[in-house]
Amino acid sequence: MDNRAKKVRLGIFIVISSTLLLFLVVYFTAREMFQKSDTYYVAFQDVSVSGMEVGSPVKYLGINVGTISDIRINPKDITSIVLELSLKSGTPIKEDSKADIVSMGITGMKAIEIRGGTNETRLLAPESYIQPGSSLSSEITGKAEVIAEKVENVLNNLLVITHPDTLSKITRTLARYGKLASDADRTLLRLDTVINQNQDDFRATILNAHQISESVLVSSQAIEKTISRVDRMVRSDSISDIIGNARDISAKLKESNITQLIENLAGVVQRTQELLIKVDDDINEGTKGFVESQDLLRSTLRNLNEASRKINENPSLLIRKSKGKNLPDEQLKN
């Protein structure tokens, strides 16, 4: 009885499990069959698709948008591998989009990554070919070439550096730098010794420089005061008065009759000469009135000398108008 019950339960479990499994298979199969998709193609030329299988995902900027439904060799070109992509209906694929082969983690599995495309470009119609992009192998090859070139440059530089001539130059250069360093060290020690020995002189020099700077400051202040005084004097009324007086004197000198004065002096000299001639005649005729004439002549000469001296000392006397006096020759005429 117990064995029969166990068999019944086992049969029920098997039936239910089979039914669920069949339902799931039918569900996913029907889903795949009735799900709408857009088909696109990608053709890779001389590119290995190792690690890529039917059912591998297709991503658009990291988002799953479909799967690889078929992988085949182009019968017209055996170097071309054609991938058939089944994408979700309505996936926006632009004409300038590219399909790259990317790696999925460390498993070695490959997938298709659709990248690129601009908003201004038209949409690519289904059943069209998407432009092939770069593959992982080409990227690795390109990077390997760059790395190899850099390694080659490094090796060439190492060969140049390790050349015997270069090593000898480096050795000589290092020796020169060592000598320069030792010379600089000795120079610094000498400077330190000189500074220590002449420390008092340096202090005295600095003190003298400080005193000189203070003296220069005091002198500059005195010069500034003097300049300000001169400026006040120039701007004062006294300078203007002096200039005005000098201008008046020059104007009066121009207005005075200097020519007439010179003519008068010439007349006096002429009359003096006539007087001398007359005195000479008187001496010849006799000694009467000789002493008086001689005194009068001396007085006239003194007056002329005095007048000449005063005019030389003070030319402004020519401007003054003096009253006429009787000249000695006029007295003689009287």
XYZ file of C-alpha atoms in Angstrom:
334
model
C 0.000 0.000 0.000
C 2.784 2.341 0.928
C 4.724 1.509 -2.236
C 1.685 2.262 -4.333
C 1.220 5.646 -2.650
C 4.853 6.496 -3.285
C 4.530 5.526 -6.913
C 1.419 7.682 -7.271
C 3.147 10.693 -5.741
C 6.171 10.110 -7.936
C 3.998 9.897 -11.001
C 2.163 13.083 -10.093
C 5.504 14.873 -9.604
C 6.813 13.645 -12.922
C 3.667 14.706 -14.742
C 3.658 18.152 -13.172
C 7.376 18.668 -13.865
C 7.004 17.523 -17.448
C 4.036 19.794 -17.923
C 5.940 22.817 -16.542
C 8.977 22.018 -18.658
C 6.851 21.674 -21.756
C 5.094 24.932 -20.961
C 8.354 26.782 -20.552
C 9.716 25.373 -23.789
C 6.568 26.286 -25.649
C 6.504 29.741 -24.031
C 10.032 30.702 -24.909
C 9.793 29.112 -28.337
C 6.588 30.924 -29.105
C 8.075 34.128 -27.740
C 11.024 33.825 -30.014
C 8.830 32.898 -32.927
C 6.230 35.600 -32.521
C 8.542 38.356 -31.317
C 9.106 40.975 -34.002
C 12.721 41.776 -34.817
C 14.747 43.753 -37.350
C 17.465 41.947 -39.237
C 20.789 43.598 -40.083
C 24.026 42.241 -41.455
C 27.681 42.944 -40.716
C 30.538 41.781 -42.960
C 34.045 41.587 -41.454
C 36.960 41.365 -43.880
C 40.014 39.341 -42.822
C 38.930 39.520 -39.176
C 38.753 36.512 -36.862
C 35.418 36.014 -35.080
C 36.763 33.406 -32.693
C 34.715 33.306 -29.487
C 31.571 34.537 -31.212
C 28.620 32.140 -31.507
C 25.003 32.176 -32.585
C 23.035 33.685 -29.732
C 25.849 35.997 -28.622
C 24.440 39.336 -27.518
C 24.327 42.487 -29.583
C 24.655 45.711 -27.588
C 24.053 49.332 -28.427
C 26.232 51.521 -26.201
C 26.126 48.809 -23.512
C 22.390 48.008 -23.802
C 21.271 44.586 -25.070
C 19.271 45.156 -28.236
C 19.386 41.691 -29.831
C 21.394 38.592 -30.607
C 23.494 37.072 -33.380
C 21.139 34.831 -35.309
C 23.609 33.458 -37.857
C 27.328 33.372 -38.668
C 28.449 32.332 -42.136
C 31.169 32.771 -44.712
C 30.374 34.915 -47.713
C 30.365 32.478 -50.646
C 31.354 35.234 -53.035
C 34.344 36.296 -50.888
C 35.828 33.662 -48.621
C 37.806 36.313 -46.678
C 34.549 37.914 -45.527
C 32.530 36.709 -42.510
C 28.856 37.744 -42.508
C 26.989 38.074 -39.213
C 23.205 38.186 -39.161
C 21.905 40.345 -36.303
C 18.380 40.101 -34.946
C 17.622 43.367 -33.192
C 14.569 44.493 -31.323
C 12.015 46.084 -33.567
C 12.410 49.842 -33.687
C 16.064 49.916 -32.617
C 17.428 53.169 -34.138
C 20.412 52.228 -36.270
C 21.922 55.163 -38.166
C 23.669 54.933 -41.495
C 26.979 56.056 -39.941
C 26.794 53.545 -37.068
C 29.523 50.914 -36.799
C 29.565 47.382 -35.375
C 32.639 46.525 -33.291
C 33.716 43.139 -31.955
C 34.190 43.382 -28.182
C 35.205 40.913 -25.511
C 32.884 39.809 -22.693
C 34.962 39.663 -19.520
C 37.718 37.069 -19.152
C 35.773 34.155 -20.643
C 36.945 34.865 -24.169
C 33.391 35.195 -25.457
C 32.803 37.906 -28.032
C 29.843 40.191 -28.678
C 28.831 42.894 -31.127
C 28.833 46.507 -29.911
C 27.045 49.061 -32.122
C 28.490 52.556 -31.689
C 28.520 55.911 -33.364
C 25.823 57.601 -35.334
C 24.547 61.172 -35.272
C 21.065 62.604 -34.935
C 21.278 64.285 -38.336
C 21.984 61.009 -40.191
C 19.101 58.991 -41.630
C 18.033 55.658 -40.119
C 19.404 52.490 -41.704
C 16.657 50.317 -43.133
C 16.358 46.673 -41.963
C 18.027 43.991 -44.113
C 20.895 46.467 -44.667
C 24.563 46.109 -43.867
C 26.003 47.961 -40.866
C 29.494 49.338 -41.362
C 32.097 47.100 -39.704
C 34.139 48.763 -37.020
C 37.301 47.795 -35.270
C 37.825 44.413 -33.734
C 39.564 43.459 -30.549
C 42.345 41.770 -32.478
C 42.974 44.841 -34.622
C 43.013 47.065 -31.557
C 45.413 44.713 -29.818
C 47.543 44.540 -32.957
C 47.617 48.329 -33.262
C 48.505 48.749 -29.605
C 51.107 46.021 -29.898
C 52.673 47.817 -32.860
C 52.787 51.076 -30.915
C 54.271 49.305 -27.894
C 56.803 47.537 -30.086
C 57.825 50.835 -31.674
C 58.253 52.439 -28.266
C 60.226 49.445 -26.994
C 62.436 49.673 -30.062
C 63.073 53.367 -29.407
C 63.911 52.592 -25.783
C 66.312 49.853 -26.830
C 67.967 52.151 -29.352
C 68.391 54.806 -26.679
C 69.831 52.207 -24.318
C 72.265 51.110 -27.011
C 73.343 54.711 -27.538
C 73.721 55.274 -23.801
C 75.633 52.040 -23.222
C 78.032 52.698 -26.090
C 81.644 52.913 -24.824
C 82.127 56.435 -26.181
C 78.923 57.602 -24.514
C 79.886 55.940 -21.250
C 83.287 57.623 -21.330
C 81.632 60.999 -21.993
C 79.211 60.429 -19.140
C 82.105 59.467 -16.871
C 84.050 62.599 -17.795
C 80.955 64.743 -17.334
C 80.299 63.253 -13.905
C 83.931 63.832 -12.973
C 83.639 67.476 -14.061
C 80.463 67.907 -12.080
C 82.174 66.352 -9.061
C 85.082 68.759 -9.436
C 82.706 71.696 -9.792
C 80.874 70.576 -6.670
C 84.116 70.338 -4.694
C 85.247 73.762 -5.984
C 81.898 75.251 -5.039
C 82.194 73.698 -1.589
C 85.661 75.181 -1.105
C 84.459 78.565 -2.369
C 81.584 78.550 0.076
C 83.955 77.672 2.902
C 86.238 80.559 1.913
C 83.325 82.956 1.753
C 82.190 81.802 5.162
C 85.688 82.348 6.541
C 85.951 85.819 4.969
C 82.548 86.792 6.330
C 83.462 85.586 9.815
C 86.798 87.418 9.737
C 85.320 90.685 8.466
C 82.094 90.585 10.382
C 82.960 93.762 12.329
C 83.894 95.571 9.106
C 80.627 94.516 7.513
C 78.723 95.808 10.507
C 80.632 99.120 10.407
C 79.981 99.416 6.669
C 76.293 98.788 7.179
C 76.237 101.356 10.012
C 78.017 103.926 7.825
C 75.605 103.251 5.005
C 72.744 103.788 7.427
C 74.257 107.083 8.594
C 74.843 108.183 5.002
C 71.257 107.383 4.147
C 70.099 109.454 7.124
C 72.355 112.347 6.026
C 71.006 112.113 2.501
C 67.507 112.172 3.915
C 68.269 115.289 5.982
C 69.919 116.968 2.979
C 66.971 116.144 0.778
C 64.638 117.661 3.353
C 66.786 120.823 3.513
C 66.873 121.036 -0.284
C 63.138 120.633 -0.365
C 62.721 123.469 2.141
C 65.097 125.688 0.127
C 63.198 124.954 -3.065
C 59.939 125.819 -1.346
C 61.425 129.116 -0.092
C 62.731 129.993 -3.536
C 59.340 129.160 -4.951
C 57.656 131.457 -2.424
C 60.152 134.219 -3.220
C 59.540 133.841 -6.938
C 55.810 133.954 -6.386
C 56.041 136.938 -3.978
C 55.326 140.561 -4.992
C 58.898 141.763 -4.303
C 60.314 140.009 -7.368
C 57.515 141.437 -9.447
C 58.256 144.926 -8.085
C 61.965 144.594 -8.883
C 61.218 143.472 -12.410
C 58.738 146.318 -12.817
C 61.253 148.890 -11.564
C 63.902 147.571 -13.928
C 61.412 147.816 -16.760
C 60.577 151.422 -15.799
C 64.263 152.370 -15.617
C 64.954 150.920 -19.028
C 61.946 152.786 -20.431
C 63.098 156.062 -18.911
C 66.595 155.544 -20.261
C 65.098 155.098 -23.690
C 62.977 158.240 -23.294
C 65.842 160.456 -22.026
C 67.734 162.691 -24.502
C 71.140 161.039 -24.198
C 72.195 162.382 -27.599
C 71.646 165.970 -26.471
C 73.690 165.348 -23.323
C 76.572 163.981 -25.370
C 76.407 167.022 -27.677
C 76.510 169.320 -24.622
C 79.543 167.494 -23.293
C 81.194 167.837 -26.692
C 80.447 171.577 -26.621
C 81.977 171.876 -23.168
C 85.097 170.120 -24.359
C 85.309 172.417 -27.366
C 84.893 175.514 -25.216
C 87.546 174.163 -22.878
C 89.911 173.847 -25.783
C 89.099 177.422 -26.812
C 89.713 178.492 -23.224
C 93.097 176.817 -23.228
C 93.956 178.597 -26.462
C 92.861 181.902 -24.949
C 94.886 181.241 -21.808
C 97.872 180.541 -23.961
C 97.319 183.855 -25.700
C 96.988 185.593 -22.345
C 100.225 184.040 -21.183
C 101.896 185.290 -24.271
C 100.463 188.739 -23.773
C 101.214 188.868 -20.080
C 100.730 187.337 -16.741
C 97.684 189.421 -15.862
C 94.897 187.269 -14.530
C 97.005 184.140 -15.089
C 96.515 182.834 -11.590
C 92.738 183.432 -11.698
C 92.411 181.768 -15.084
C 94.477 178.814 -13.897
C 92.258 178.322 -10.834
C 89.117 178.601 -12.933
C 90.490 176.013 -15.353
C 91.295 173.611 -12.548
C 87.786 174.063 -11.124
C 86.256 173.345 -14.510
C 88.316 170.178 -14.934
C 87.376 168.998 -11.469
C 83.719 169.592 -12.223
C 83.992 167.641 -15.461
C 85.770 164.774 -13.742
C 83.193 164.768 -10.968
C 80.341 164.787 -13.463
C 81.894 161.933 -15.450
C 82.478 159.902 -12.285
C 78.904 160.390 -11.078
C 77.474 159.456 -14.473
C 79.589 156.305 -14.517
C 78.548 155.383 -11.000
C 74.853 156.202 -11.407
C 73.572 156.504 -14.986
C 70.095 157.265 -13.601
C 71.298 160.844 -12.919
C 70.840 161.450 -16.615
C 67.074 160.977 -16.133
C 66.783 163.726 -13.527
C 66.217 167.236 -14.726
C 68.446 169.719 -12.936
C 68.260 173.486 -13.050
C 70.683 175.222 -15.329
C 73.814 176.653 -13.708
C 76.259 179.184 -15.093
C 79.224 177.426 -16.553
C 82.715 178.686 -15.893
C 83.196 179.608 -19.540
C 80.031 181.691 -19.404
C 81.501 183.530 -16.411
C 84.626 184.093 -18.435
C 82.521 185.492 -21.263
C 80.778 187.824 -18.835
